[in-house]
XYZ file of C-alpha atoms in Angstrom:
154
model
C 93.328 94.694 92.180
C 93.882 96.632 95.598
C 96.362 94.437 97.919
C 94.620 93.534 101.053
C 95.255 91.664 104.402
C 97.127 91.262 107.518
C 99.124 94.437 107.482
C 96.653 97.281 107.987
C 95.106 95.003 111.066
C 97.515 94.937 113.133
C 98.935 98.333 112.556
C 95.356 99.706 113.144
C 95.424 97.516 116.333
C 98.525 99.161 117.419
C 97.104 102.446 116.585
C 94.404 101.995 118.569
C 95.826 100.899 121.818
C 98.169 103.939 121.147
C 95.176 106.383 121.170
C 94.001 104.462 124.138
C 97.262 105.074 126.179
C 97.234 108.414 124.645
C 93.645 109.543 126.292
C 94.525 107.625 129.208
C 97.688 109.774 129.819
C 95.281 113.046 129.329
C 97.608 114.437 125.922
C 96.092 116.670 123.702
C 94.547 114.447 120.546
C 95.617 117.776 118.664
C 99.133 116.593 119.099
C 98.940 113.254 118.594
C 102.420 112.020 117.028
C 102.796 110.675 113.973
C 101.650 107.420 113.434
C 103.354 105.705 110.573
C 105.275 102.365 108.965
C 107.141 101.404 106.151
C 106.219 99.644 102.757
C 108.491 98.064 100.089
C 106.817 99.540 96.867
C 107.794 98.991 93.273
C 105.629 101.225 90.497
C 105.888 100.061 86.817
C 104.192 100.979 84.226
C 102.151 97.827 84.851
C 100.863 95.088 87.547
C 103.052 92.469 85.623
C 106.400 94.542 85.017
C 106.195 95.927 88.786
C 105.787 91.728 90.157
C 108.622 90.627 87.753
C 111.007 93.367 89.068
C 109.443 92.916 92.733
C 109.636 89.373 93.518
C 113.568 88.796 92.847
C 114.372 91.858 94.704
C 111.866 90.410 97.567
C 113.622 87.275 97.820
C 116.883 89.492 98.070
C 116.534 91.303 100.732
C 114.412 88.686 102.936
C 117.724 86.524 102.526
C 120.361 89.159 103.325
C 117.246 90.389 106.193
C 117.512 86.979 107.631
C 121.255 85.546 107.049
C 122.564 86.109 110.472
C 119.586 84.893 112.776
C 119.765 81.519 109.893
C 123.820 81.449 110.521
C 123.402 81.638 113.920
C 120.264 79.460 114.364
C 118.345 82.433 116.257
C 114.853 82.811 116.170
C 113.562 85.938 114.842
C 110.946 88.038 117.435
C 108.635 88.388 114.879
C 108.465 85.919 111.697
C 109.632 87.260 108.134
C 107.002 86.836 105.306
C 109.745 84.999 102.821
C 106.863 84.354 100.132
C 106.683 87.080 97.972
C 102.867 86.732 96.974
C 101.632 86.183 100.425
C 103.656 89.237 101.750
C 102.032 91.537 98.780
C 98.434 89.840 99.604
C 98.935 90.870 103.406
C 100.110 94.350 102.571
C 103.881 94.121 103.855
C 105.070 94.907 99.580
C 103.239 96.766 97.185
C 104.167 96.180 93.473
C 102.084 97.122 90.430
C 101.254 100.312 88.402
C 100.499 103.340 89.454
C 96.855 102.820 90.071
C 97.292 99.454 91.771
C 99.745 100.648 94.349
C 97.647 103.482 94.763
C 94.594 101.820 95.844
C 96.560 99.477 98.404
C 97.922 102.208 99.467
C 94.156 103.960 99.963
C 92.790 101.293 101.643
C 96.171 100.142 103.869
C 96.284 104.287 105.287
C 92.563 104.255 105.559
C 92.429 100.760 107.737
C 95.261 101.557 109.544
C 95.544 104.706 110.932
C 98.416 105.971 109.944
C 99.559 109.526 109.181
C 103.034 108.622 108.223
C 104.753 106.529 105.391
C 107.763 105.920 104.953
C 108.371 104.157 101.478
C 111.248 101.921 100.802
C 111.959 101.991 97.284
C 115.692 100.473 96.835
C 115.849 97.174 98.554
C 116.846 93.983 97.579
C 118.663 93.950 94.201
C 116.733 96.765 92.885
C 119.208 99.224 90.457
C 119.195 102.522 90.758
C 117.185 103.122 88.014
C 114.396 101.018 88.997
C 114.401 102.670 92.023
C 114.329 106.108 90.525
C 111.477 104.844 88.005
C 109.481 104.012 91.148
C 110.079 107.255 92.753
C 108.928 109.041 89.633
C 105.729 107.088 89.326
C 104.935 107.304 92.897
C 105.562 111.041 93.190
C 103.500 111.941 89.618
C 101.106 109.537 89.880
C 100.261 107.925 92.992
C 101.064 110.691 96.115
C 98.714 113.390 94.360
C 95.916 111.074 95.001
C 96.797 110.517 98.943
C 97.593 114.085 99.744
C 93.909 114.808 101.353
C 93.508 111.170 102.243
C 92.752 111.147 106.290
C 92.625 107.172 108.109
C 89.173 106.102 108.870
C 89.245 106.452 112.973
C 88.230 104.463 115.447
């Protein structure tokens, strides 16, 4: 099941104002900058192995993410998606096998815009070699498939 929602929106909404401002300021669309964001994405071998090593490390980092504005009663500029379903629904974490994250990723890069990922692939309590198992599967499996992949423009 490709992971859809919120994510790809607003960064193609961003994009897009960008390209505005962009045109508007007479630059070259040849060198247009990249245009990018960063995922959380765990590869497994499957859906339910990548969600069972996922959602703890999730919860992990949103609480260390979030301990100071909570100890200091300080409202974040922009709200944290603590639930780890709804943030993989809206696109913010990617978790499943190799074919999964690939098509989120597919259809994320193609409604957004962007030319640039940056993948974060130790966060939360994630060990090493989880981390490393992710890399593997995302560089043999998943990143072969998005090399020609160009975002749908405006």
């Amino acid at each position: 099941e490709a992971q859809k929602g919120l994510a790809g929106d607003l960064t193609r909404l961003l994009h897009d104002r960008y390209v505005e401002e962009w045109a508007l300021a007479k630059k070259d669309p040849a060198d247009f900058p990249l245009f990018g964001t960063s995922k959380h994405i765990v590869v497994a071998d499957t859906d339910e192995e990548a969600i069972a090593i996922a959602r703890p490390a999730h919860a992990r980092w949103i609480y260390h993410n979030t301990l100071l504005f909570r100890q200091h009663n300080v409202q974040r500029h922009r709200a944290a998606v603590e639930d780890f379903d709804e943030a993989r629904e809206k696109g913010i974490v990617f978790a499943g096998s190799p074919a999964t994250v690939r098509d989120g990723l597919v259809k994320f890069i193609e409604e957004s815009g962007i030319n640039y990922l940056a993948c974060r692939i130790a966060f939360g309590d994630l060990t090493f070699e989880q981390s490393k198992r992710s890399l593997d599967l995302l560089t043999s499996k998943v990143f072969p498939d998005l090399v020609e992949l160009k975002p749908v423009t405006v």
